[in-house]
CSV table of C-alpha atoms in Angstrom, one decimal:
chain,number,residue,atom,x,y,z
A,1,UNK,CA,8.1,-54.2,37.2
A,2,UNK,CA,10.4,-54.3,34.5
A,3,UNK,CA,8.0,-53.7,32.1
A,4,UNK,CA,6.0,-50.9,33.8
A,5,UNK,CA,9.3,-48.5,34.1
A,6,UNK,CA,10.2,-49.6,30.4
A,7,UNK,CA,6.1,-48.4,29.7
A,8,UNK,CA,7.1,-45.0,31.9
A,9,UNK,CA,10.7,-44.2,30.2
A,10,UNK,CA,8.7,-45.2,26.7
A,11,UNK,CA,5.8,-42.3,27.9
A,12,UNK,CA,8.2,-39.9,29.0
A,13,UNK,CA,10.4,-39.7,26.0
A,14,UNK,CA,7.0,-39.4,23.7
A,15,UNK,CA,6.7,-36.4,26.2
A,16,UNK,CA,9.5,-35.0,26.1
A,17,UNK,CA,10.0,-35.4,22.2
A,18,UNK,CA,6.4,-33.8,22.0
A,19,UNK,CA,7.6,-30.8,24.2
A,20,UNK,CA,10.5,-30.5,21.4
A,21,UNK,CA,8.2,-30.3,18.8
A,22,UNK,CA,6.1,-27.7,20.5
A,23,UNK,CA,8.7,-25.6,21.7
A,24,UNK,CA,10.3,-26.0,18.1
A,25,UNK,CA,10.0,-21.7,16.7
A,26,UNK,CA,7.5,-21.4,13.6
A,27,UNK,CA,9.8,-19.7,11.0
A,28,UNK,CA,8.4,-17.4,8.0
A,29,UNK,CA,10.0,-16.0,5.2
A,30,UNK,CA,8.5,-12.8,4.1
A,31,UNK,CA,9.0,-10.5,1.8
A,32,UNK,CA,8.5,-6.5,2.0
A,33,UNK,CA,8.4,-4.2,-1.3
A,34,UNK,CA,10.7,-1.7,0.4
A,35,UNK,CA,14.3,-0.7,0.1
A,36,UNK,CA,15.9,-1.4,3.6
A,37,UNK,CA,16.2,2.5,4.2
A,38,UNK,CA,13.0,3.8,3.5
A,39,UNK,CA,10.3,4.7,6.3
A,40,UNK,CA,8.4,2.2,5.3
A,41,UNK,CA,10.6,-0.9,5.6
A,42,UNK,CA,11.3,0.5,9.5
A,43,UNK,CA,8.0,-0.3,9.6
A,44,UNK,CA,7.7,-3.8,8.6
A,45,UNK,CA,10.6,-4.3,10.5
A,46,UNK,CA,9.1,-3.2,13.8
A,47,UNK,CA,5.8,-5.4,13.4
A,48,UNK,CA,8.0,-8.5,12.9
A,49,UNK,CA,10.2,-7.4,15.9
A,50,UNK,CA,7.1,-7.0,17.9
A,51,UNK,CA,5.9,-10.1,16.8
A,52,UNK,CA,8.9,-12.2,18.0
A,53,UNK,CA,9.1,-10.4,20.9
A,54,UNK,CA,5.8,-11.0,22.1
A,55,UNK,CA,5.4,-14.4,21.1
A,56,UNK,CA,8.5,-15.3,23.2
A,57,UNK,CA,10.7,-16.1,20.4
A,58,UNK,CA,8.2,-18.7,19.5
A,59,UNK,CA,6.8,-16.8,15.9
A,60,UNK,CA,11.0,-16.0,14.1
A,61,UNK,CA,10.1,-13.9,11.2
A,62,UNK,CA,12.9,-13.9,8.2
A,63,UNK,CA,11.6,-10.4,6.8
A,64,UNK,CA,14.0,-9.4,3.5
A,65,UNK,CA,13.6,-5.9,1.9
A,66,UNK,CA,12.7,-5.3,-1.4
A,67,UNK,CA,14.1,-8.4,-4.2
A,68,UNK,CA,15.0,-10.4,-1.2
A,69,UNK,CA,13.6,-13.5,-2.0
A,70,UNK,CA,11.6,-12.4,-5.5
A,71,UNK,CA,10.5,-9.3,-7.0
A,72,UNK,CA,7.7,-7.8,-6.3
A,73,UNK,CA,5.7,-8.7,-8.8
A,74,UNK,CA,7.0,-12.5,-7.9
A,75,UNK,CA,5.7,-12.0,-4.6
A,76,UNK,CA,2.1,-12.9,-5.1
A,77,UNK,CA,2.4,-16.2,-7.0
A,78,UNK,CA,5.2,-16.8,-4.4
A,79,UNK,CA,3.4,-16.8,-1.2
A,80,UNK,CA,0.4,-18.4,-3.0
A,81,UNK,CA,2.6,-21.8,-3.5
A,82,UNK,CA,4.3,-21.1,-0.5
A,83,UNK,CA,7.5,-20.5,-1.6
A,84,UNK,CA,7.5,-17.6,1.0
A,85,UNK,CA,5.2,-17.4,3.7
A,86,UNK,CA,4.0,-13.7,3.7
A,87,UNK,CA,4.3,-10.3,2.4
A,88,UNK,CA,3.8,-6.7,2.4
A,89,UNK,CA,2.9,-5.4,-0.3
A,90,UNK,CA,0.2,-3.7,-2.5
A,91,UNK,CA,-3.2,-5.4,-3.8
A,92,UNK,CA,-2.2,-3.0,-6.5
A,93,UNK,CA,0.4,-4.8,-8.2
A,94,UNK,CA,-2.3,-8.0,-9.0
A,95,UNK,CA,-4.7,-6.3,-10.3
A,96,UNK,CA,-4.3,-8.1,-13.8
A,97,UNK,CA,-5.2,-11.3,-11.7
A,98,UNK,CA,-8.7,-9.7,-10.5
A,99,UNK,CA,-10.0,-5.7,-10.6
A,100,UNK,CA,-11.0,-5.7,-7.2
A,101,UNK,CA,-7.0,-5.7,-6.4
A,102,UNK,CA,-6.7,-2.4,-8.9
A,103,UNK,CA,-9.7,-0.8,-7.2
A,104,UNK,CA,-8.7,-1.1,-3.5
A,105,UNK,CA,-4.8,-0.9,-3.8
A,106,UNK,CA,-5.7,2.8,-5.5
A,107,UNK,CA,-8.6,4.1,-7.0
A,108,UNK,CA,-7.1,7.1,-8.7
A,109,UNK,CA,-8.6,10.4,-6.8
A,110,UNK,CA,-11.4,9.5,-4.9
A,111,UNK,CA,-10.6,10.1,-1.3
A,112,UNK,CA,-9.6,13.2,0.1
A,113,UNK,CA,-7.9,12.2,3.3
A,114,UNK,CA,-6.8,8.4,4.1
A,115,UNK,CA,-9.4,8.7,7.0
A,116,UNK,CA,-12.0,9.0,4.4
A,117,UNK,CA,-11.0,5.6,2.8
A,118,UNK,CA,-10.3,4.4,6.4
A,119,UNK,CA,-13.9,4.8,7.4
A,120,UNK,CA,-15.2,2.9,4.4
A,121,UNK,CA,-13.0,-0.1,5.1
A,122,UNK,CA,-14.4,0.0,8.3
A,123,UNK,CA,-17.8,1.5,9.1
A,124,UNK,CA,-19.2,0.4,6.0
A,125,UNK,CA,-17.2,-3.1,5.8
A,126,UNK,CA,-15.6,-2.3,2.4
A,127,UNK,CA,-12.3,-4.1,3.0
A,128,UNK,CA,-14.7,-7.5,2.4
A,129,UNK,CA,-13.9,-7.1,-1.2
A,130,UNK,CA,-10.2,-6.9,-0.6
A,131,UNK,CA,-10.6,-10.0,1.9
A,132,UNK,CA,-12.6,-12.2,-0.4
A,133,UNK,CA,-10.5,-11.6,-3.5
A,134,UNK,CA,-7.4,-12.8,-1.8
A,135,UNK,CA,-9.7,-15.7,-0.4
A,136,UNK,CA,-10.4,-16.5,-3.9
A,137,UNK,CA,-6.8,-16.9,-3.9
A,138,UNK,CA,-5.3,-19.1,-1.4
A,139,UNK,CA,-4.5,-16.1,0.6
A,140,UNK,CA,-5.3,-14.4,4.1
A,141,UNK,CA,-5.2,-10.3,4.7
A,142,UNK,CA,-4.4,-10.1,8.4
A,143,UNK,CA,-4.0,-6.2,7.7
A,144,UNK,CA,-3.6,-3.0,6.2
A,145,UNK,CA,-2.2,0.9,6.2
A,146,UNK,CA,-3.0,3.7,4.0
A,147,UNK,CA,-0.2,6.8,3.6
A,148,UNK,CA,-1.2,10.7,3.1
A,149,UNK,CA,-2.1,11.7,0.0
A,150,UNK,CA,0.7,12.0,-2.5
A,151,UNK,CA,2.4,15.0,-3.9
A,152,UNK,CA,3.4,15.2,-7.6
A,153,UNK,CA,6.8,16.8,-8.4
A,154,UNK,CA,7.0,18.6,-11.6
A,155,UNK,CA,9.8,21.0,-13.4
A,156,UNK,CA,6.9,23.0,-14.6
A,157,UNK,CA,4.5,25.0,-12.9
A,158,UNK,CA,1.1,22.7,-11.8
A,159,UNK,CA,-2.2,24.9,-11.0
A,160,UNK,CA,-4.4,22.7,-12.2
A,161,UNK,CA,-5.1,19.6,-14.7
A,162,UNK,CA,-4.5,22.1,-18.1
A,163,UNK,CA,-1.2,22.3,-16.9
A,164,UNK,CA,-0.4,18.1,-17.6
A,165,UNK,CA,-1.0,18.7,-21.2
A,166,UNK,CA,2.0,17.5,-23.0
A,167,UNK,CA,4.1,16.6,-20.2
A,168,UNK,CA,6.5,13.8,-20.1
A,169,UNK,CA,5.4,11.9,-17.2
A,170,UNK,CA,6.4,9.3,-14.9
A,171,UNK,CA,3.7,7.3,-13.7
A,172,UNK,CA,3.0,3.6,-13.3
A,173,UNK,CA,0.9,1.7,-15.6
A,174,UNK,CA,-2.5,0.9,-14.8
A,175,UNK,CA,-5.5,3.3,-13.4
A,176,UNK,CA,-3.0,6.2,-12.9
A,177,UNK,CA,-1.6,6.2,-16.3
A,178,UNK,CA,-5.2,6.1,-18.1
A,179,UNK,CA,-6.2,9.1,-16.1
A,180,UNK,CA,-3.6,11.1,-16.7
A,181,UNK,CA,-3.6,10.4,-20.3
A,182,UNK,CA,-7.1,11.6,-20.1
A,183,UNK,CA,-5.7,15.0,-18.7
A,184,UNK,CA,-3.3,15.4,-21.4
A,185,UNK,CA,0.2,13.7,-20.1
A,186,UNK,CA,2.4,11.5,-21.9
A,187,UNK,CA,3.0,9.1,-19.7
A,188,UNK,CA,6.3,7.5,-19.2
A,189,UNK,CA,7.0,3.9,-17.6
A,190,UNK,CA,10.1,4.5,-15.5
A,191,UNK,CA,11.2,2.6,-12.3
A,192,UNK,CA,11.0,4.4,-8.6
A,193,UNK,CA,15.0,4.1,-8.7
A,194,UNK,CA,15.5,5.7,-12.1
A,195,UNK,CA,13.1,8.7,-11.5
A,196,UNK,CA,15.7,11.1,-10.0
A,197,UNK,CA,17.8,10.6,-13.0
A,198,UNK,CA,14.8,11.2,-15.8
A,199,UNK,CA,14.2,14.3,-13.9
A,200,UNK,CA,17.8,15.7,-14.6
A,201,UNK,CA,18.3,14.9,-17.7
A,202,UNK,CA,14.5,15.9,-18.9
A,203,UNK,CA,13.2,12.4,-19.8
A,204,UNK,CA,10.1,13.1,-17.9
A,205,UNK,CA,9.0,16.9,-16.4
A,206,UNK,CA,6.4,15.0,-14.0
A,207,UNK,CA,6.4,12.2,-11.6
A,208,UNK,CA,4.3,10.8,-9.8
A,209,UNK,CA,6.8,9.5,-6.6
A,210,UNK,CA,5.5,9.5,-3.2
A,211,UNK,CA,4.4,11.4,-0.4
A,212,UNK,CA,5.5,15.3,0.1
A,213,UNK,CA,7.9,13.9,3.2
A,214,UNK,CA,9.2,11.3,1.0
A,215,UNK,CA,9.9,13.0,-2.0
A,216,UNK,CA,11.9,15.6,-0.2
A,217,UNK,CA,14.3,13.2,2.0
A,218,UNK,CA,14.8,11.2,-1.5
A,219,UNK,CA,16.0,14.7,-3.4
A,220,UNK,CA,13.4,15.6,-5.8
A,221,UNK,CA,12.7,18.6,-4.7
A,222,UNK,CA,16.6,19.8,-5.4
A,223,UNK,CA,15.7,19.1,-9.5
A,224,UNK,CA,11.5,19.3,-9.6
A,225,UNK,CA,10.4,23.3,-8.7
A,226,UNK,CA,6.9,22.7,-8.4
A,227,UNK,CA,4.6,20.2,-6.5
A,228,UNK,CA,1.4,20.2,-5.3
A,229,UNK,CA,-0.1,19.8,-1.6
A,230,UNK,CA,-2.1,18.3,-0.5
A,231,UNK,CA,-2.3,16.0,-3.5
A,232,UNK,CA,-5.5,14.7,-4.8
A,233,UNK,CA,-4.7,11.6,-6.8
A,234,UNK,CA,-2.8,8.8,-5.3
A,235,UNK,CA,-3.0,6.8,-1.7
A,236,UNK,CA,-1.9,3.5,-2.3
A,237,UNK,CA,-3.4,0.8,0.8
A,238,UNK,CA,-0.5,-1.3,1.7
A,239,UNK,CA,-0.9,-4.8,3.2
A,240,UNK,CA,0.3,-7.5,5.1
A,241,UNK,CA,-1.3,-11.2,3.2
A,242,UNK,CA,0.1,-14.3,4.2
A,243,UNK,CA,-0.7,-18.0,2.7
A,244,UNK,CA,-3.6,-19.8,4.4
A,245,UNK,CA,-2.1,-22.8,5.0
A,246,UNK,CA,0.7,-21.1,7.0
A,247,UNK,CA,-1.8,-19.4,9.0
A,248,UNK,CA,-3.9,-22.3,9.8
A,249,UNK,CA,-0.2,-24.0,11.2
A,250,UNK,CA,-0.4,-21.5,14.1
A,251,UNK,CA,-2.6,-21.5,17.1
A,252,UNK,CA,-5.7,-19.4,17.9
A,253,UNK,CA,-3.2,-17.1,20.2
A,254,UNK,CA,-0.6,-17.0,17.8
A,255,UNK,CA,-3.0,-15.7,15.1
A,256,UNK,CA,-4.4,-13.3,17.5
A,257,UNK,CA,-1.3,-12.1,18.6
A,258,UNK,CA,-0.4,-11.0,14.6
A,259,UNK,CA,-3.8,-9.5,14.0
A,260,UNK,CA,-3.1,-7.2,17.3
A,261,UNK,CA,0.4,-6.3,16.3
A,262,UNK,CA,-0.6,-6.1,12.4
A,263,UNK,CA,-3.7,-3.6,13.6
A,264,UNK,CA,-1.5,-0.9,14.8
A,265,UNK,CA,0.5,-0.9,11.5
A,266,UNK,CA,-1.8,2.1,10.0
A,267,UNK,CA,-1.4,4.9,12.7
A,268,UNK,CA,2.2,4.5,13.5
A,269,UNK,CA,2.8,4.8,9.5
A,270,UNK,CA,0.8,7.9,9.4
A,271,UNK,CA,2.4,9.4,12.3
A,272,UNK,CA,6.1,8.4,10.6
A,273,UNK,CA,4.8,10.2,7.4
A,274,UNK,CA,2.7,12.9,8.2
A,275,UNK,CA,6.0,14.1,11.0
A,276,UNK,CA,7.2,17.5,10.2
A,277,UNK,CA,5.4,18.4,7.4
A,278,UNK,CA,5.3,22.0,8.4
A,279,UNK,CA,9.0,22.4,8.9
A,280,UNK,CA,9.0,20.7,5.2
A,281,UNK,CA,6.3,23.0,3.8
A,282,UNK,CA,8.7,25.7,4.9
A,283,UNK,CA,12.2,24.8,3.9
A,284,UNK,CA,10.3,24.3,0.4
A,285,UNK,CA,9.5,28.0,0.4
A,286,UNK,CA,12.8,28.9,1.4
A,287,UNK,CA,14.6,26.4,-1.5
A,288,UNK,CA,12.2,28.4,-4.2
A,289,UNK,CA,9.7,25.5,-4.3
A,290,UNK,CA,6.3,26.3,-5.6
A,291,UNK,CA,3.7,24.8,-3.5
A,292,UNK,CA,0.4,24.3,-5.3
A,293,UNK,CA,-3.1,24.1,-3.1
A,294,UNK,CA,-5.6,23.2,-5.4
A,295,UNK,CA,-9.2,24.9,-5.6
A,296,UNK,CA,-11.9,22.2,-4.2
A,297,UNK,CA,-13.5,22.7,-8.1
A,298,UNK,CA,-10.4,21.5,-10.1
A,299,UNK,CA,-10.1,18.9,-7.7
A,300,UNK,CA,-13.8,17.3,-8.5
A,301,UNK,CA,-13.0,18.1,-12.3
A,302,UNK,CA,-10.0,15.6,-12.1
A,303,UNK,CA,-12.3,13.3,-9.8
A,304,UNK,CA,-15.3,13.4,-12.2
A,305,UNK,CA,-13.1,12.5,-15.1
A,306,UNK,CA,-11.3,9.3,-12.9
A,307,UNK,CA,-14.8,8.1,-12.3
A,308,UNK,CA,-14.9,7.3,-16.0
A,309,UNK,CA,-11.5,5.4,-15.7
A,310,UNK,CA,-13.0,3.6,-12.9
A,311,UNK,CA,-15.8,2.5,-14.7
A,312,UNK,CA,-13.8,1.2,-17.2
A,313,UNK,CA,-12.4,-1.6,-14.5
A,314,UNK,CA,-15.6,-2.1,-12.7
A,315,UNK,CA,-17.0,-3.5,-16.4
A,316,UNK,CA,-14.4,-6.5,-15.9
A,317,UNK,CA,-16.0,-8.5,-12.8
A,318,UNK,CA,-19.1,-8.5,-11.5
A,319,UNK,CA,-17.8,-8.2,-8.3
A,320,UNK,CA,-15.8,-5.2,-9.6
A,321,UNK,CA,-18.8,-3.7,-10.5
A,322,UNK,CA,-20.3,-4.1,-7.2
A,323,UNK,CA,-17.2,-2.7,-5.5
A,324,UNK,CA,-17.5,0.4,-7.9
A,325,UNK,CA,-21.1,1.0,-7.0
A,326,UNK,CA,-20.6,1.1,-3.2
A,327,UNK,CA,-18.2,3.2,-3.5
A,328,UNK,CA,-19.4,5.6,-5.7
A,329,UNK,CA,-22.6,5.5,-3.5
A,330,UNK,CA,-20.3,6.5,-0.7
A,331,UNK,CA,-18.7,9.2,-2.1
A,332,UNK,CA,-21.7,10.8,-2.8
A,333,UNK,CA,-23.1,10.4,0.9
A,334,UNK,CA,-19.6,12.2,2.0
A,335,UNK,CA,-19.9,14.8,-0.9
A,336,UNK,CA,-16.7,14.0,-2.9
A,337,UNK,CA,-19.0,13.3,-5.9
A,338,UNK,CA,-22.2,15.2,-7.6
């Protein structure tokens, strides 16, 4: 007798210690590439929020804006070792580590609309390349968002690409430099934080910034007279990649549950930058801001000249090439190239 309740208690504390265990929250660090005020970071906030909320508490994710736990360039070697769990962030940024990141975080001016790139990720399976390089990697893309198409701000008047000759010009290194190099600008590599400043003082007379919405809540319209909308060269996919190992740790539902949360991440960021665009257009007008609306021709001119920068990366993998290929084939079908 004495045994058998000894077996019982003995049973019931492996229970109840295995109840602990399971009941124990799943904790993530991640980082975002954000600043804590920025539209953007609202959104990253919202999907871990939603996360917690629907997993009962049991998914806690410690989400830390931008240089919160490493840089952004940190951030990919980081969550590979698992030094951080997760992050959001740009494929963009690794492209030195494999093309196929340069290609799909922002192939200077191909699309005309992020619905455009949208359908190619999905109708025709393209975000298999962004999926398999971060594979290659130790990592997992649960998700992605794209932004409108970006406005350049300028001090000088931009009606079309003979009007970047000689310009000082902000813009990052990589795909969008070479291009714009190509059309005659002297690029410039200045940080997002130090732009405003470069614009006053006449370090640069072009930036390439952010979204029209964006670049008039940060100021930029107060120094930089003339911009250009819609734009034509930039919309940089976003993502949310997390390290496998940490995603194998959580159950079929738990996994689910992100994906579902994670899917919704593109509209709602769309609808937050795309808001009031109208009112903006107008205040512009009224501030003295020249608003630029490119002809459809100098448009493909720029677009015909980037497809020689983007041949230039799909010569460095042969999976780049292949990624290059489809998507030229693509653009053709949709007719944003001869």
């Amino acid at each position: 007798m004495i045994q058998t309740l000894l077996l019982v208690a003995v049973l019931l504390g492996g229970c109840l210690s295995s109840a602990a265990v399971i009941s124990d929250p799943i904790v993530w660090k991640i980082q975002s590439n954000q600043s804590a005020s920025s539209t953007k970071f609202k959104q990253h906030k919202h999907i871990v929020s939603e996360i917690e909320r629907l997993s009962n508490g049991q998914l806690q994710f410690q989400l830390l804006p931008v240089n919160g736990y490493v840089g952004n360039r940190q951030a990919f070697n980081s969550t590979r070792v698992g030094a951080i769990d997760a992050m959001f962030m740009s494929p963009q940024y690794w492209g030195s580590s494999d093309p196929i990141f340069t290609i799909m975080g922002d192939l200077v001016a191909a699309w005309k609309s992020p619905d455009q790139y949208r359908q190619w990720l999905g109708e025709q399976n393209g975000i298999a390349y962004l999926e398999r390089a971060y594979q290659r990697k130790g990592l997992k893309l649960i998700g992605y968002a794209l932004i409108p198409l970006e406005s350049l701000v300028s001090t000088k008047p931009i009606r079309n690409a003979a009007d970047f000759a000689d310009q000082l010009m902000r813009v990052p290194p990589g795909m969008m430099s070479d291009l714009f190099r190509e059309l005659g600008a002297r690029p410039r590599k200045i940080t997002l934080d130090k732009v405003v400043k470069a614009l006053q003082r006449g370090q640069v007379t072009l930036a390439d910034y952010s979204t029209l919405q964006v670049n008039y809540q940060r100021g930029l319209y107060g120094i930089a007279k003339y911009t250009n909308y819609p734009g034509f060269h930039s919309m940089p996919l976003s993502d949310f990649v997390v390290n496998e190992k940490s995603w194998q740790l959580l159950s079929p539902q738990q996994q689910q549950l992100i994906s579902t949360v994670v899917d919704k991440w593109h509209q709602r960021l769309m609808n937050d930058l795309s808001r009031d665009v109208s009112l903006i257009l107008s205040d512009l007008k009224a501030q003295g801001v020249e608003v630029y609306t490119w002809r459809e021709q100098d448009v493909r001119q720029v677009r015909e000249q980037a497809v020689q920068i983007w041949e230039q990366y799909a010569s460095r993998s042969t999976e780049a090439t292949l990624l290059i290929a489809e998507i030229k084939s693509w653009l053709k079908k949709i007719g944003n190239l001869k």
